[in-house]
Coordinates of C-alpha atoms and ligand atoms in Angstrom, one line a residue:
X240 CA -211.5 115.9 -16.1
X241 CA -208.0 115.2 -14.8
X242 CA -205.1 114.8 -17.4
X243 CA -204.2 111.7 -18.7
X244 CA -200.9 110.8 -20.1
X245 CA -201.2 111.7 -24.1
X246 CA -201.2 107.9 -25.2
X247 CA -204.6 107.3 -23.0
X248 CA -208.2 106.6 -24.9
X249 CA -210.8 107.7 -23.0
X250 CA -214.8 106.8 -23.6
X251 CA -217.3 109.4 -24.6
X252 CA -221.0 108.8 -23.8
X253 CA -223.6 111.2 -25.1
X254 CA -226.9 111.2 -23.6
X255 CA -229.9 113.7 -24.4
X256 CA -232.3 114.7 -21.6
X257 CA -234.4 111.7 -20.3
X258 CA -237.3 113.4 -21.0
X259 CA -237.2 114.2 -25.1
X260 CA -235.4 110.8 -25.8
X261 CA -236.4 108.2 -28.1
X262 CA -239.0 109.8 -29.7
X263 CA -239.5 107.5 -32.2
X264 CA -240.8 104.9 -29.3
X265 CA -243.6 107.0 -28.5
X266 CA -246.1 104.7 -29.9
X267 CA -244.8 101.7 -27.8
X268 CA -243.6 103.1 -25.1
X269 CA -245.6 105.3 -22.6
X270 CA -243.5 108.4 -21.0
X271 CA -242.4 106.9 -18.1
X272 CA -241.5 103.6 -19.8
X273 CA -239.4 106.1 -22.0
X274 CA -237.5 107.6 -19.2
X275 CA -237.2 104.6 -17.6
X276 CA -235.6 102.7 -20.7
X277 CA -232.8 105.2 -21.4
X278 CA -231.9 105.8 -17.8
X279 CA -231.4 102.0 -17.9
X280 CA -229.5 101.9 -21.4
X281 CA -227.3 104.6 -19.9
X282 CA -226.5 102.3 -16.6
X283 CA -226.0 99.2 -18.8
X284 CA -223.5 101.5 -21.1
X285 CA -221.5 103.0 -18.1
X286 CA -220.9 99.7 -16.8
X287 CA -220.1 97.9 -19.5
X288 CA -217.3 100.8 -20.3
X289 CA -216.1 100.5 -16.6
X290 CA -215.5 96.5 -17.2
X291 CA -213.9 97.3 -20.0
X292 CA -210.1 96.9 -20.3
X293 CA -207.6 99.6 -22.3
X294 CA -209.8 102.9 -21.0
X295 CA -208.5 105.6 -19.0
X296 CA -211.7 107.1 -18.2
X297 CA -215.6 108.0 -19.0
X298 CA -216.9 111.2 -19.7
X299 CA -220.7 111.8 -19.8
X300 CA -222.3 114.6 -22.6
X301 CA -225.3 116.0 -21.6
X302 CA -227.5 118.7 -20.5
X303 CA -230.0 116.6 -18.0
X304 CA -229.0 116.5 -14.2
X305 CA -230.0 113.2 -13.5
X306 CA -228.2 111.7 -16.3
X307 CA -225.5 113.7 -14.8
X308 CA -226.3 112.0 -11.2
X309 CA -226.1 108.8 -13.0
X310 CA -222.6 109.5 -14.8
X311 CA -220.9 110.5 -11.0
X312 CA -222.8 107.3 -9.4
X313 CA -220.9 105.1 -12.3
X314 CA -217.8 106.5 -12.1
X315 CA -217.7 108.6 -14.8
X316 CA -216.9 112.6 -15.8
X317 CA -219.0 115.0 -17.0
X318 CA -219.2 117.4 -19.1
X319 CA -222.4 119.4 -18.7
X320 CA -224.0 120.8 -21.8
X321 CA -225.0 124.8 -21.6
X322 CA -226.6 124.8 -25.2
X323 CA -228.4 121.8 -26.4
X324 CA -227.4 121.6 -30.1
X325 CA -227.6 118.5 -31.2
X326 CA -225.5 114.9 -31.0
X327 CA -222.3 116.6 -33.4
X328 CA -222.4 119.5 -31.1
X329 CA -222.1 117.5 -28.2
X330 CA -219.3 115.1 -29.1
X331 CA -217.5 117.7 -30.6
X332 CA -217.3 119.3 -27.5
X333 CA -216.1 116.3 -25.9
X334 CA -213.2 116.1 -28.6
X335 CA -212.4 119.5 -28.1
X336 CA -211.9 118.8 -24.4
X337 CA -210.1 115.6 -24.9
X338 CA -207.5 116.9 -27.0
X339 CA -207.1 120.0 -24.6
X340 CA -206.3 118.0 -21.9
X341 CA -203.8 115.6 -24.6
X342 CA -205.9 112.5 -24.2
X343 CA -204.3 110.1 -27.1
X344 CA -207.7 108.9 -28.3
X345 CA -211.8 109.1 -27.9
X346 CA -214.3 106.1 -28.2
X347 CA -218.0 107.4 -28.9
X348 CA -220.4 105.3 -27.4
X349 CA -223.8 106.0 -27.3
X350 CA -226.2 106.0 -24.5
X351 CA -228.5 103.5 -26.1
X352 CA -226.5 100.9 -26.9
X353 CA -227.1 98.4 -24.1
X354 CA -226.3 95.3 -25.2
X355 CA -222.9 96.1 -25.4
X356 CA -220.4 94.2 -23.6
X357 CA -216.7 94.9 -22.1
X358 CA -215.5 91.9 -24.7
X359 CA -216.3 94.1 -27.7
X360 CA -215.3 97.5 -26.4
X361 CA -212.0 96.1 -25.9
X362 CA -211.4 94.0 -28.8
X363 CA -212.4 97.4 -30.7
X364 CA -210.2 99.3 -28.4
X365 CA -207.4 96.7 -29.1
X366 CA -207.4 96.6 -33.0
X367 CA -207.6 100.1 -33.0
X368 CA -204.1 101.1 -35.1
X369 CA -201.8 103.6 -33.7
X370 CA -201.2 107.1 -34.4
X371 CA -203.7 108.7 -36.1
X372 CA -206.3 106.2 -36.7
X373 CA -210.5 106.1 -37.4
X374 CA -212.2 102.7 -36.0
X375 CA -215.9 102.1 -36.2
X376 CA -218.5 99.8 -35.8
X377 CA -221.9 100.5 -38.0
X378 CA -225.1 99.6 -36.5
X379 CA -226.6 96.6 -37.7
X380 CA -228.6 98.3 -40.6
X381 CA -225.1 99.2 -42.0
X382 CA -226.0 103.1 -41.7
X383 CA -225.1 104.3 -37.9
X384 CA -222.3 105.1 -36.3
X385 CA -223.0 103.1 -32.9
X386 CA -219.0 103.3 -31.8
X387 CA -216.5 105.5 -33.1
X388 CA -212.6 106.0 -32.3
X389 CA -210.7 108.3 -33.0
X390 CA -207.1 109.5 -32.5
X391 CA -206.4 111.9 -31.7
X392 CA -209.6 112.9 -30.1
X393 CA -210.3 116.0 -32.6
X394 CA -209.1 114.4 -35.9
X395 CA -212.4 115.1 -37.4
X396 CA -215.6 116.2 -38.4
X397 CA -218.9 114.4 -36.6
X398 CA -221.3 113.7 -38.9
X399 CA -223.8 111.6 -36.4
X400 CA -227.4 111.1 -37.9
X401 CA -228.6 109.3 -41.6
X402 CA -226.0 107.3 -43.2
X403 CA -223.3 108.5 -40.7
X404 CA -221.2 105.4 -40.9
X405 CA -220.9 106.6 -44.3
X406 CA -220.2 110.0 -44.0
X407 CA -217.6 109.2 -41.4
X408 CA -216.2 106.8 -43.8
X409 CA -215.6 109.3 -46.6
X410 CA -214.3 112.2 -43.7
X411 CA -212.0 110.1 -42.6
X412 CA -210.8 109.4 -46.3
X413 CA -210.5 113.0 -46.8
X414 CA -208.0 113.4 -44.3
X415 CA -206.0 110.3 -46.1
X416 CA -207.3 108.2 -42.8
X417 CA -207.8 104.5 -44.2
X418 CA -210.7 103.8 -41.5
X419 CA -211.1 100.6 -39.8
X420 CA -214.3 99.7 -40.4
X421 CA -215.8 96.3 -38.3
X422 CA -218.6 94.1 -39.8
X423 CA -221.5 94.6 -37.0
X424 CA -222.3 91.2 -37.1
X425 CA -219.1 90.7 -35.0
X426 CA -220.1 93.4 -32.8
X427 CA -224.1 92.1 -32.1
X428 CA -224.9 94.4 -28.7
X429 CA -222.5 97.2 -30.0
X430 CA -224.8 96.8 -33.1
X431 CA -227.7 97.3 -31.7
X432 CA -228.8 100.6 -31.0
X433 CA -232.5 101.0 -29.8
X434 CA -234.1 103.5 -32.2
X435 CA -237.4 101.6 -33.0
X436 CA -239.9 98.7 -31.1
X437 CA -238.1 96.1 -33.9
X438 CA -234.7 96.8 -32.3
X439 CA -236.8 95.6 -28.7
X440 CA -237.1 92.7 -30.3
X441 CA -233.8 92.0 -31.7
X442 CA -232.4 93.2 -28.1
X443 CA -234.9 90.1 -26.9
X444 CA -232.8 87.4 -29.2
X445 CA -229.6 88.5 -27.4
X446 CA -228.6 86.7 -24.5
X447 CA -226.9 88.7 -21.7
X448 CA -229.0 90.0 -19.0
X449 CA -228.8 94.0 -18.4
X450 CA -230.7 96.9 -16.9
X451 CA -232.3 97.2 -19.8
X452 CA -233.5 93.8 -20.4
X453 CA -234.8 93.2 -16.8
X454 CA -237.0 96.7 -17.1
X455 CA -238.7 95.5 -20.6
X456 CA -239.4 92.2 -18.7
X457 CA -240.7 94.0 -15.8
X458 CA -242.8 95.9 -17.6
X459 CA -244.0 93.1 -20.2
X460 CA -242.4 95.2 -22.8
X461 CA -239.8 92.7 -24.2
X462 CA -241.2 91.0 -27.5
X463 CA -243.7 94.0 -28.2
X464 CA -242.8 95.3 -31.4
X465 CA -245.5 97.5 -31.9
X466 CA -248.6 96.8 -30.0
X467 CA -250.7 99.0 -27.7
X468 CA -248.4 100.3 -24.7
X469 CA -249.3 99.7 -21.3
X470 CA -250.5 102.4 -18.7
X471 CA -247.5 104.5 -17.4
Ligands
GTP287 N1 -225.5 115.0 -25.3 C1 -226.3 114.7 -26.3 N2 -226.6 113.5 -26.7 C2 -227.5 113.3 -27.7 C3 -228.1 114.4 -28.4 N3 -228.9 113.9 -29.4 C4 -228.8 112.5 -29.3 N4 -228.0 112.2 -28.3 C5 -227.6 110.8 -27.8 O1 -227.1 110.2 -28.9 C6 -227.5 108.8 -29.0 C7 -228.2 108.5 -30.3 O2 -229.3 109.4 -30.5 P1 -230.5 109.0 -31.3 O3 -230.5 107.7 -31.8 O4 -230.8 110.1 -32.3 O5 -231.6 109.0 -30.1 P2 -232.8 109.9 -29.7 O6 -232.6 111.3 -30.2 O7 -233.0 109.7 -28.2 O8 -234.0 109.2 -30.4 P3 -235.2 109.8 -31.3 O9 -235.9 110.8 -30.4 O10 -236.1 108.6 -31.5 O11 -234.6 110.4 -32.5 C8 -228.5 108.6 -27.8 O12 -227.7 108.1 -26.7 C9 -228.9 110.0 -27.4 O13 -229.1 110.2 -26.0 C10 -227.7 115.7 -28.0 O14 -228.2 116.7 -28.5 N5 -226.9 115.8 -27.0
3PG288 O1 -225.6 106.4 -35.8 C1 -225.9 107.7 -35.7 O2 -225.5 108.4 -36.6 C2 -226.7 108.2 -34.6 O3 -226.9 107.1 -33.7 C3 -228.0 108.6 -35.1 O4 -228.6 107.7 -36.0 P1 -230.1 107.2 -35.8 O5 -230.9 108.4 -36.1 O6 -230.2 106.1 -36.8 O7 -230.2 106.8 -34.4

C-alpha cells in the first residue's frame, strides 16, 4: 500500500477463503449458495467503504485469490495472507502494516457485514475522538465486534470471536483508553453481521437493496430461516 499522511484512517476488511466460510450456514445454504453469499457481502462491504467519506483507503485480508480479484476490481489493497491463522492473526497483520507505513487510524470491517451503509461508516468515522482513541459498534446481540477503530492502527490487542465487544472493551481499558462504544441499534446494517439463517431474516426487514439482498431473492433464499436448502 502507498503511504498515507500519518493523520489518514484507512479501512481494513478481513475475508476468509470463499470456500470454508460461513460454516454455520451449512444447513441452509448449499455450497455454492455459500460461496455465492460471501463473495456478495464482500462486494456490498467494498462499496459501501468506497462511498464512504473520511477514508484514505481499503485494504483487503485474506488468503483466497478471488477475494483478492474482487478487492483490486473495487478499488481496494491487499494484503495477501501466507499462513491462515485465524481472524486476530489476520487483522493484526493489517495493524502491523498500517502503523509501518504511519497511517493515523484503522476501521475493521468485516466481510459479512452487508447491510452496512456509507452514512454509518462515516458518522462512526466522524465521532471517532482524536489521538489515541478505541470506537466500536457491537453486533446486534451485544457480543461482536462488527466495526472497530482504532488509533493508532496497533494500539491493541485483537480479541475477535465470543464476547469480543467485551473483551475489546476491557483491552482498551487496560491501556487507560475510555472506548467509544455505539448502541447497535443506531448502527442497524453495521449491526448485522450474517453468522446464522435468523440474521437472513433480520437482513430481509432492512430496506436498502445490495448484492446481497438481490442474490437471496434470486435464489428464494430471503425469509428462509431454516428450511430445507435448495439444489446448488
Ligand atoms: N482474513 C481472514 N478473515 C477471516 C478469518 N476468519 C474469519 N474471517 C473473516 O472475519 C469475518 C467474521 O468471521 P466469522 O463471523 O467467524 O465468519 P466465518 O468464519 O465465515 O463463519 P463460520 O464459518 O460460520 O464461523 C468474516 O468476514 C470472515 O470472512 C481469517 O482467518 N482470516
Ligand atoms: O465479532 C466478532 O468477534 C467476530 O465477528 C466473530 O464473532 P462471531 O463468531 O459471532 O461471528
Amino acid at each position: 500500500m502507498s503511504a498515507a499522511e500519518p493523520s489518514g484512517i484507512w479501512a481494513v476488511v478481513p475475508v476468509k477463503s470463499f470456500a470454508a466460510a460461513k460454516q454455520r450456514l451449512a444447513g441452509a445454504f448449499s455450497p455454492r449458495q455459500r460461496h455465492a453469499l460471501v463473495r456478495a457481502m464482500m462486494r456490498d462491504v467494498l462499496v459501501a467503504l468506497r462511498a464512504t467519506r473520511g477514508l484514505d483507503g481499503i485494504v483487503v485480508v485474506t488468503a483466497d485469490p478471488e477475494a483478492g480479484l474482487l478487492a483490486r476490481e473495487h478499488g481496494a489493497q491487499l494484503i495477501f495472507e501466507r499462513d491462515v491463522l485465524g481472524l486476530n492473526t489476520a487483522v493484526a497483520e493489517a495493524a502491523g502494516r498500517l502503523a509501518a507505513q504511519r497511517v493515523g487510524g484503522m476501521l475493521v470491517v468485516p466481510g459479512d457485514v452487508p447491510m452496512a451503509t456509507p452514512v454509518e461508516i462515516s458518522a462512526l468515522v466522524s465521532s471517532h475522538p482524536p489521538g489515541v482513541a478505541v470506537s466500536l459498534v457491537p453486533a446486534h446481540d451485544g457480543q461482536g465486534t462488527n466495526a472497530l477503530l482504532v488509533s493508532p492502527p496497533d494500539v491493541m490487542a485483537f480479541s475477535y470471536g465470543p464476547l469480543s465487544c467485551a473483551l475489546h472493551v476491557a483491552t482498551a481499558e487496560m491501556l487507560t483508553i475510555e472506548p467509544m462504544v455505539h448502541d447497535p441499534a443506531g448502527f442497524p446494517g453495521l449491526a448485522l453481521d450474517i453468522d446464522l439463517p435468523a440474521d437472513i431474516e433480520r437482513l430481509g426487514r432492512l430496506a436498502p437493496a445490495s448484492h446481497t439482498r438481490r442474490l437471496l431473492e434470486a435464489e428464494g433464499l430471503l425469509g428462509v430461516a431454516s428450511g430445507a436448502r435448495s439444489t446448488g
